[in-house]
PDB file of C-alpha atoms in Angstrom:
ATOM      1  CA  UNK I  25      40.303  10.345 -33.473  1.00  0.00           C
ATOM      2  CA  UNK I  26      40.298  13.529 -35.494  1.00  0.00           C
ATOM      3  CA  UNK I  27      36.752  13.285 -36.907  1.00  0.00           C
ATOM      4  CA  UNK I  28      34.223  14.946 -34.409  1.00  0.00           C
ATOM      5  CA  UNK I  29      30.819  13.791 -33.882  1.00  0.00           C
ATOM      6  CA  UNK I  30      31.493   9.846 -34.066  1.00  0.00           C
ATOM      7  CA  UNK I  31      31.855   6.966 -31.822  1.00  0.00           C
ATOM      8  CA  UNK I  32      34.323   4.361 -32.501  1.00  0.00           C
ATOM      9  CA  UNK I  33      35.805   1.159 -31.113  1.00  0.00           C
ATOM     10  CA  UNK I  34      39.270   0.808 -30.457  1.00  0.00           C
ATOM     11  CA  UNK I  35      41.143  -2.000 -28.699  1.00  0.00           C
ATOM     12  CA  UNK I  36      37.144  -3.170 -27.704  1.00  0.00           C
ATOM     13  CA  UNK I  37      36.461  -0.111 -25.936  1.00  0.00           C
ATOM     14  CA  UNK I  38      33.940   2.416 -27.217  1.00  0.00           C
ATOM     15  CA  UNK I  39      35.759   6.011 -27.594  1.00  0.00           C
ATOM     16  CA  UNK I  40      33.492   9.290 -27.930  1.00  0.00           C
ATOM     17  CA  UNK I  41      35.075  12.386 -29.928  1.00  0.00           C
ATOM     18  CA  UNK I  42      33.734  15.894 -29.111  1.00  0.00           C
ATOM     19  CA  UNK I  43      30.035  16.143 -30.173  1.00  0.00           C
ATOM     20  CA  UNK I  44      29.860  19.867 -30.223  1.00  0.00           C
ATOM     21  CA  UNK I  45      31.310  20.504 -33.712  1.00  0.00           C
ATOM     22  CA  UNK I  46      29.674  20.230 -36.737  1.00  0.00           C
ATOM     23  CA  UNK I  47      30.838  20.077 -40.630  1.00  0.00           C
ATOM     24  CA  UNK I  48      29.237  23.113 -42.248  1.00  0.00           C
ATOM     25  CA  UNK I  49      30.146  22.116 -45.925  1.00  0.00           C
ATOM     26  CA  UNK I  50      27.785  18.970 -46.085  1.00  0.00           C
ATOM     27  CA  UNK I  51      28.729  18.637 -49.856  1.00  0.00           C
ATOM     28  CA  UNK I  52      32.518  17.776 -49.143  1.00  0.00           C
ATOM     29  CA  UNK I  53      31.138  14.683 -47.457  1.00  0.00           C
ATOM     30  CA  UNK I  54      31.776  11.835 -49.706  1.00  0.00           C
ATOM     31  CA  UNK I  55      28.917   9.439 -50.444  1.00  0.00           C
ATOM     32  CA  UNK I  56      28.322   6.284 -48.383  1.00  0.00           C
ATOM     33  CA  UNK I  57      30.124   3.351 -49.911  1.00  0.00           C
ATOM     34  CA  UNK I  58      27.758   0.919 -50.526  1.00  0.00           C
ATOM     35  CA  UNK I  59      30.047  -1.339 -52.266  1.00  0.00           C
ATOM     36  CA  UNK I  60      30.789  -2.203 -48.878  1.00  0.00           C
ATOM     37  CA  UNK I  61      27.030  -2.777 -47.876  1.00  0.00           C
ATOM     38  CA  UNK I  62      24.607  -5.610 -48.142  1.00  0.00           C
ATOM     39  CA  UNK I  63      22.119  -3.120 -49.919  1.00  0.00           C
ATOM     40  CA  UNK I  64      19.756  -5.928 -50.158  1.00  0.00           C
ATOM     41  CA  UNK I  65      19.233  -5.477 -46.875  1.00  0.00           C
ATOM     42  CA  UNK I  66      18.005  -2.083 -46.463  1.00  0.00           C
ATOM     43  CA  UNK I  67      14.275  -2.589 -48.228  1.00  0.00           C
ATOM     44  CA  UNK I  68      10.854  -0.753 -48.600  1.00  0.00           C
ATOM     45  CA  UNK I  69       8.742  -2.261 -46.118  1.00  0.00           C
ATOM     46  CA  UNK I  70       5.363  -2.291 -47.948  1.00  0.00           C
ATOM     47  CA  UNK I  71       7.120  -4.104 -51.213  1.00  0.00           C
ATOM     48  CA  UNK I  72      10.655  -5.665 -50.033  1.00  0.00           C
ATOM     49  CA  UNK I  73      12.526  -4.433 -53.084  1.00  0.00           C
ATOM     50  CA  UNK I  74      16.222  -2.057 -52.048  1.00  0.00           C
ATOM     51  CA  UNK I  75      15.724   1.345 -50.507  1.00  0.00           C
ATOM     52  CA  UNK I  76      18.792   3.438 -49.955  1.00  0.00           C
ATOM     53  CA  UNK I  77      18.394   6.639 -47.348  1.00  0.00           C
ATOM     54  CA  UNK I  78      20.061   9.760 -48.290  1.00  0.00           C
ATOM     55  CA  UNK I  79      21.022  12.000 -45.702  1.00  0.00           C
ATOM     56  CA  UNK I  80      20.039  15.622 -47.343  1.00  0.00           C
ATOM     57  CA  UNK I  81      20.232  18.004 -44.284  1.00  0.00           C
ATOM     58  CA  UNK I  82      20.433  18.001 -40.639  1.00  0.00           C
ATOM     59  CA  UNK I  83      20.051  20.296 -37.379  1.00  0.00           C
ATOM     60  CA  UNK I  84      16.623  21.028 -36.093  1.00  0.00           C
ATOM     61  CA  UNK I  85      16.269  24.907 -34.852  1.00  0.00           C
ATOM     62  CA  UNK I  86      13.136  23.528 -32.770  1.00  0.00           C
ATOM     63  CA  UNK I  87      13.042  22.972 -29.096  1.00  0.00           C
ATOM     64  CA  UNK I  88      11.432  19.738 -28.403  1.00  0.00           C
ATOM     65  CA  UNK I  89      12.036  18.386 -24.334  1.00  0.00           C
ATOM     66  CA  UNK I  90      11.826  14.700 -25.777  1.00  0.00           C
ATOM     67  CA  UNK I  91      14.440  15.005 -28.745  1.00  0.00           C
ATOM     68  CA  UNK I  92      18.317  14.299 -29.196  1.00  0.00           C
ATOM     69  CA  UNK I  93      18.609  16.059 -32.188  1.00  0.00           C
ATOM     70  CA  UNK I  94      20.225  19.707 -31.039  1.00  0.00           C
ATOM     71  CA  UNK I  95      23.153  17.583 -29.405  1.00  0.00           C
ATOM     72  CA  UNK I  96      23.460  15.304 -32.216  1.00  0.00           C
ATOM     73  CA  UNK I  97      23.103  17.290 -35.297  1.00  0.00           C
ATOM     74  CA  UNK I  98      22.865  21.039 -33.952  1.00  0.00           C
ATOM     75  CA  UNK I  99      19.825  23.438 -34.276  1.00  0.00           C
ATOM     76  CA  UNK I 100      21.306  25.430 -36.992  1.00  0.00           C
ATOM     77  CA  UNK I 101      19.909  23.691 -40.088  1.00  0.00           C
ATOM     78  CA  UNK I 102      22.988  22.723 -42.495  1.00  0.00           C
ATOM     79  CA  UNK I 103      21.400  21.458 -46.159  1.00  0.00           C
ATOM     80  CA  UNK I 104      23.207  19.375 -49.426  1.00  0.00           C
ATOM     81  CA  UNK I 105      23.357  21.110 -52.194  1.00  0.00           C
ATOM     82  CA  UNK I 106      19.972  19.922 -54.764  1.00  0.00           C
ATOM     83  CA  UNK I 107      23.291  19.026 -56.887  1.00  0.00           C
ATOM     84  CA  UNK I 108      24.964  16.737 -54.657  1.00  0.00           C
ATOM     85  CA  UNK I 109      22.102  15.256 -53.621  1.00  0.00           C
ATOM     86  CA  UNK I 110      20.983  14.711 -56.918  1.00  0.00           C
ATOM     87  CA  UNK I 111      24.094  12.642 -58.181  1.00  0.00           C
ATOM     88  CA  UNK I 112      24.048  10.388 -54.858  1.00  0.00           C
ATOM     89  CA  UNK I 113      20.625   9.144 -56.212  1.00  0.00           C
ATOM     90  CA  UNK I 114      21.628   8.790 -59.678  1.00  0.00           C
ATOM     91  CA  UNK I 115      24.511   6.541 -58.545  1.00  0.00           C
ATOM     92  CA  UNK I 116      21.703   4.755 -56.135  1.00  0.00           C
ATOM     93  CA  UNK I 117      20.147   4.577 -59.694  1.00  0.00           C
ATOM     94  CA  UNK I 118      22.526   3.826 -62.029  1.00  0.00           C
ATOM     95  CA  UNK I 119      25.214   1.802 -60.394  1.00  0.00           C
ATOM     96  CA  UNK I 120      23.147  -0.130 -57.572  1.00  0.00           C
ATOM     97  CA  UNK I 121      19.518  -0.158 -59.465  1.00  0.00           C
ATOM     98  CA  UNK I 122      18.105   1.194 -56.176  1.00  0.00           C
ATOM     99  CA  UNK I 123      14.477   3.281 -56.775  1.00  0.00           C
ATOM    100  CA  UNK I 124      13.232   4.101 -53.977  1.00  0.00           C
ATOM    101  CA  UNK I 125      14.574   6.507 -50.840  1.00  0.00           C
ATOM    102  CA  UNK I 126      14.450   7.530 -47.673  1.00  0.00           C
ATOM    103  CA  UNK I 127      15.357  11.338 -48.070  1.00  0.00           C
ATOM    104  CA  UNK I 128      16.685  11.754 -44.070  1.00  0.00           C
ATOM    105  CA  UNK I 129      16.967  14.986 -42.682  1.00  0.00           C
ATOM    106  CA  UNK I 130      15.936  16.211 -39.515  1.00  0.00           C
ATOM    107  CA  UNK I 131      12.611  18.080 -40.487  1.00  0.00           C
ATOM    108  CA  UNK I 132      13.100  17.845 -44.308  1.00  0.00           C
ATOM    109  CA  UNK I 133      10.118  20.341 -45.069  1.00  0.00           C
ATOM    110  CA  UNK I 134      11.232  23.499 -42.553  1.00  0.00           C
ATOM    111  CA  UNK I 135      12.673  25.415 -45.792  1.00  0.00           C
ATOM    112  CA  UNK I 136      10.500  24.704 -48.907  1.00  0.00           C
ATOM    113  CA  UNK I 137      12.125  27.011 -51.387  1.00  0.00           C
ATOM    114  CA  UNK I 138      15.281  24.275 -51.060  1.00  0.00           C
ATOM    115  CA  UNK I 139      12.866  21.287 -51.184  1.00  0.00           C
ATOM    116  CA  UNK I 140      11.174  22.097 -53.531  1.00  0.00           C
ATOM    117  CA  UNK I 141      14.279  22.668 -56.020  1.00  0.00           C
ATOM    118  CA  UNK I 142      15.072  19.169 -55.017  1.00  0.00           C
ATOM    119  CA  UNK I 143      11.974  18.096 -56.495  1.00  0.00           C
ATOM    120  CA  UNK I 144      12.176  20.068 -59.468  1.00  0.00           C
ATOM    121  CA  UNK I 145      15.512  18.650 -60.109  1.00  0.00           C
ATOM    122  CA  UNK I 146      13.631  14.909 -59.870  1.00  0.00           C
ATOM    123  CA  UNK I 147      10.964  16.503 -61.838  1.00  0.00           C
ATOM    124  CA  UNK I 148      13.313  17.787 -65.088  1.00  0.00           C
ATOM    125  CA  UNK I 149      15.432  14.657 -64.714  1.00  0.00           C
ATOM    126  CA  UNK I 150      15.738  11.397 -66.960  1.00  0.00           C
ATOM    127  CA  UNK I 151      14.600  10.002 -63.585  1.00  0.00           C
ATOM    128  CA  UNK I 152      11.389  11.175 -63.139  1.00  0.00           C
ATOM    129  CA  UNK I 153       8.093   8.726 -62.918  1.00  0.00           C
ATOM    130  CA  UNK I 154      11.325   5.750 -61.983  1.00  0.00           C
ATOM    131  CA  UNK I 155      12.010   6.386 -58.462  1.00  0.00           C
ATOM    132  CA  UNK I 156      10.085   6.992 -55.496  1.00  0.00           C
ATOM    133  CA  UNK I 157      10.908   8.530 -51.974  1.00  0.00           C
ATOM    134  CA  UNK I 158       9.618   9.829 -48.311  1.00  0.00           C
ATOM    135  CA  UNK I 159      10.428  12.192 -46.288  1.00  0.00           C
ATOM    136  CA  UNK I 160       9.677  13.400 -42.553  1.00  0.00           C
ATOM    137  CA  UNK I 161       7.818  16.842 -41.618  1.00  0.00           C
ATOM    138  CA  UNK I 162       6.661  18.641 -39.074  1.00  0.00           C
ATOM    139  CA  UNK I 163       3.019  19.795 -38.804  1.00  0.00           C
ATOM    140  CA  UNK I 164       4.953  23.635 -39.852  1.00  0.00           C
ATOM    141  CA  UNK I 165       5.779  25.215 -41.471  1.00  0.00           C
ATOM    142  CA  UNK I 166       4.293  23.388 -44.369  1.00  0.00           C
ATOM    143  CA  UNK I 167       2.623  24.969 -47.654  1.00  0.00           C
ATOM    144  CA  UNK I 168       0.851  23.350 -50.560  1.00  0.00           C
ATOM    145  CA  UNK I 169       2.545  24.161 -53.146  1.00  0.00           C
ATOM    146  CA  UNK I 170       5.818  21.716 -51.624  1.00  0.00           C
ATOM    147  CA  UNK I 171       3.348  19.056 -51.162  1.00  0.00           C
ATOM    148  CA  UNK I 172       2.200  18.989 -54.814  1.00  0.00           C
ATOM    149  CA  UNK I 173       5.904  19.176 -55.733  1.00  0.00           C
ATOM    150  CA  UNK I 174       6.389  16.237 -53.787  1.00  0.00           C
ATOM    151  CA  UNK I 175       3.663  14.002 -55.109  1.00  0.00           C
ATOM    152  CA  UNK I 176       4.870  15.196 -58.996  1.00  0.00           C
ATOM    153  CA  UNK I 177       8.799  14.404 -57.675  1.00  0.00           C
ATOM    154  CA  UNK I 178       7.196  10.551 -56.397  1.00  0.00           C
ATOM    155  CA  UNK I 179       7.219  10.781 -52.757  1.00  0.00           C
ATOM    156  CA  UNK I 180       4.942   8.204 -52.024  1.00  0.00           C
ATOM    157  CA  UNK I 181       4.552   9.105 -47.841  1.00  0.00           C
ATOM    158  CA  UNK I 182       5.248  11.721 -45.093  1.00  0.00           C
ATOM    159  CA  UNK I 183       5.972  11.084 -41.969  1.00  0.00           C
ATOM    160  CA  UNK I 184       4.490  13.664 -39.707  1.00  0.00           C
ATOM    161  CA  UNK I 185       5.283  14.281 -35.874  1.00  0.00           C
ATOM    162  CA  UNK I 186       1.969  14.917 -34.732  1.00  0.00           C
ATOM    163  CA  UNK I 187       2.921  13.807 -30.877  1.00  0.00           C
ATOM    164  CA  UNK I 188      -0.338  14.126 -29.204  1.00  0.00           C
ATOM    165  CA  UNK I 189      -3.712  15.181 -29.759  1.00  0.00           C
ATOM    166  CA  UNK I 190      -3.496  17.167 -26.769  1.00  0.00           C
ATOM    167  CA  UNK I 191      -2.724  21.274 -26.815  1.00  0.00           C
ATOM    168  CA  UNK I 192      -1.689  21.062 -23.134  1.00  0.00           C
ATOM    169  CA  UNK I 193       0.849  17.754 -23.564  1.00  0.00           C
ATOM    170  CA  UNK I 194       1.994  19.737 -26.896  1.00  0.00           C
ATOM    171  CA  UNK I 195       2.739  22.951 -24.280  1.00  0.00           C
ATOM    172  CA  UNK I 196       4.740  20.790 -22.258  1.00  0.00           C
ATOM    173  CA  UNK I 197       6.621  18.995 -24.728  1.00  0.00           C
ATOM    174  CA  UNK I 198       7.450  22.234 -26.471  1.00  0.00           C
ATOM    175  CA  UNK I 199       6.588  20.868 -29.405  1.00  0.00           C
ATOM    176  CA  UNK I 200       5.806  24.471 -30.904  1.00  0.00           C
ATOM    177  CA  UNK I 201       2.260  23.295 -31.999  1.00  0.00           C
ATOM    178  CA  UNK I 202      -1.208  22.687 -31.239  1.00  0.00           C
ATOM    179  CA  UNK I 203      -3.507  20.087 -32.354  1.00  0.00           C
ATOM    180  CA  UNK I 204      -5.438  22.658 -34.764  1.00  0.00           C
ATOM    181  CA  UNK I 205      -1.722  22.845 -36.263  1.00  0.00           C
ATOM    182  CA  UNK I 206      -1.691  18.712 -36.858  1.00  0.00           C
ATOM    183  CA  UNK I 207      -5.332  18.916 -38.151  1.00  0.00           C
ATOM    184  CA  UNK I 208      -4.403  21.647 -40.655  1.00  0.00           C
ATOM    185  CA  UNK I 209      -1.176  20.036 -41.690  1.00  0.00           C
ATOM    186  CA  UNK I 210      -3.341  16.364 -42.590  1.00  0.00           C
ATOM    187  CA  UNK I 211      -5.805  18.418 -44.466  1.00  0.00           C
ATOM    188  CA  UNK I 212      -3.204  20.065 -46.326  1.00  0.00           C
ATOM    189  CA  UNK I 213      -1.435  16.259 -47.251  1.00  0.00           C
ATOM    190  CA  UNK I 214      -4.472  14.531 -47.664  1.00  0.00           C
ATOM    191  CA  UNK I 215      -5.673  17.365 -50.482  1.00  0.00           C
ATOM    192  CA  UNK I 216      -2.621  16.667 -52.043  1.00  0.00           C
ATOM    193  CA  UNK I 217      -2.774  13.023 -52.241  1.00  0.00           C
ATOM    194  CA  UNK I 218      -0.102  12.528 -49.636  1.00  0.00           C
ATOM    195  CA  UNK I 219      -0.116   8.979 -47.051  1.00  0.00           C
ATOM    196  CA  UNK I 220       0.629  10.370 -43.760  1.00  0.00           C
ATOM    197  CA  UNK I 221       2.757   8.462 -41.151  1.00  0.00           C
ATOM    198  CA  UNK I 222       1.980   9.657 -37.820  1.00  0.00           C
ATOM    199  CA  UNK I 223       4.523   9.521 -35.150  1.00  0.00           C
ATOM    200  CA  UNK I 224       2.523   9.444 -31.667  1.00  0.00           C
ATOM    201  CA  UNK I 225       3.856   9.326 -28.007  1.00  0.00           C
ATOM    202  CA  UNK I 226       1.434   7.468 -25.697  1.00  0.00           C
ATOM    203  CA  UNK I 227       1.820   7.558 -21.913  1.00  0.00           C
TER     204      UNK I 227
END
């Protein structure tokens, strides 16, 4: 009852608590116990073998009419210390011989200098070259030199949220981009050796 931000079930009903309070201090959250999980379950698509996701970051300052995310997680963007997050996947690693992630955060790429520390920290580890990971992106900002971090770090995709190929269904969306912004953004991640995942809306 005292935790904010959750749904429960008690006595069969489903009981909301207040949704507009958020944890600043990410870091005091403790790490998912996956003791308690089937972690077999939760696989890489392409290849089947375990894939844990690691939520690094959340609130999205953007103001798009289609998403949930400013009620859910707030638009102020709150961000893991590269610390924390580093020794969640080293006991991913270590304890549960899990390699590849899902790095979750609402636009993981919105402040580079912080992403790419978390890639340097993959990059000077005993871990680098052993695990793999993807993240999700916007179409900006984005820069170059966070992509090549990423590829060196092993991110092996990005999901973008290109929307629509369309500047006047981007307008009305308020997506905060046009389509020379998603055609600049796949340049920039195909020149750095990046997959793209496109999320589209049709209709």
């Amino acid at each position: 009852q005292e935790i904010p931000g959750i749904i429960y079930r008690q006595d069969g009903q489903f009981v909301k608590n207040a949704f507009d309070t958020w944890c600043c201090d990410l870091d005091s959250i403790p790490f998912p116990a996956r003791d308690l999980m089937k972690n077999e379950l939760y696989v890489k698509p392409d290849t089947g073998e375990p894939m844990a996701t690691i939520q690094v970051s959340r609130g999205c300052p953007a103001n798009c009419t289609y998403c949930l995310t400013p009620i859910i997680s707030g638009k102020k963007v709150r961000k893991r210390s590269v610390d924390n997050i580093f020794a969640e996947i080293e006991e991913c690693y270590y304890k549960y011989n899990i390699k590849s992630f899902f790095f979750k955060a609402d636009t993981f790429t919105i402040e580079s200098e912080w992403a790419e520390a978390l890639c340097d920290k993959i990059i000077n580890s005993d871990l680098n070259g052993k695990i793999s990971f993807t993240v999700n992106s916007r179409v900006k900002p984005l820069n170059y030199s966070l992509l090549e971090k990423l590829k060196q770090a092993g991110c092996f995709t990005v999901a973008v949220g290109f929307e629509s190929g369309n500047n006047n269904t981007l307008q009305k969306i308020k997506k905060g981009t046009t389509r020379e912004d998603n055609l600049k953004a796949a340049k920039m991640l195909k020149r750095a050796n990046l997959p793209i995942f496109g999320f589209f809306m049709i209709g």
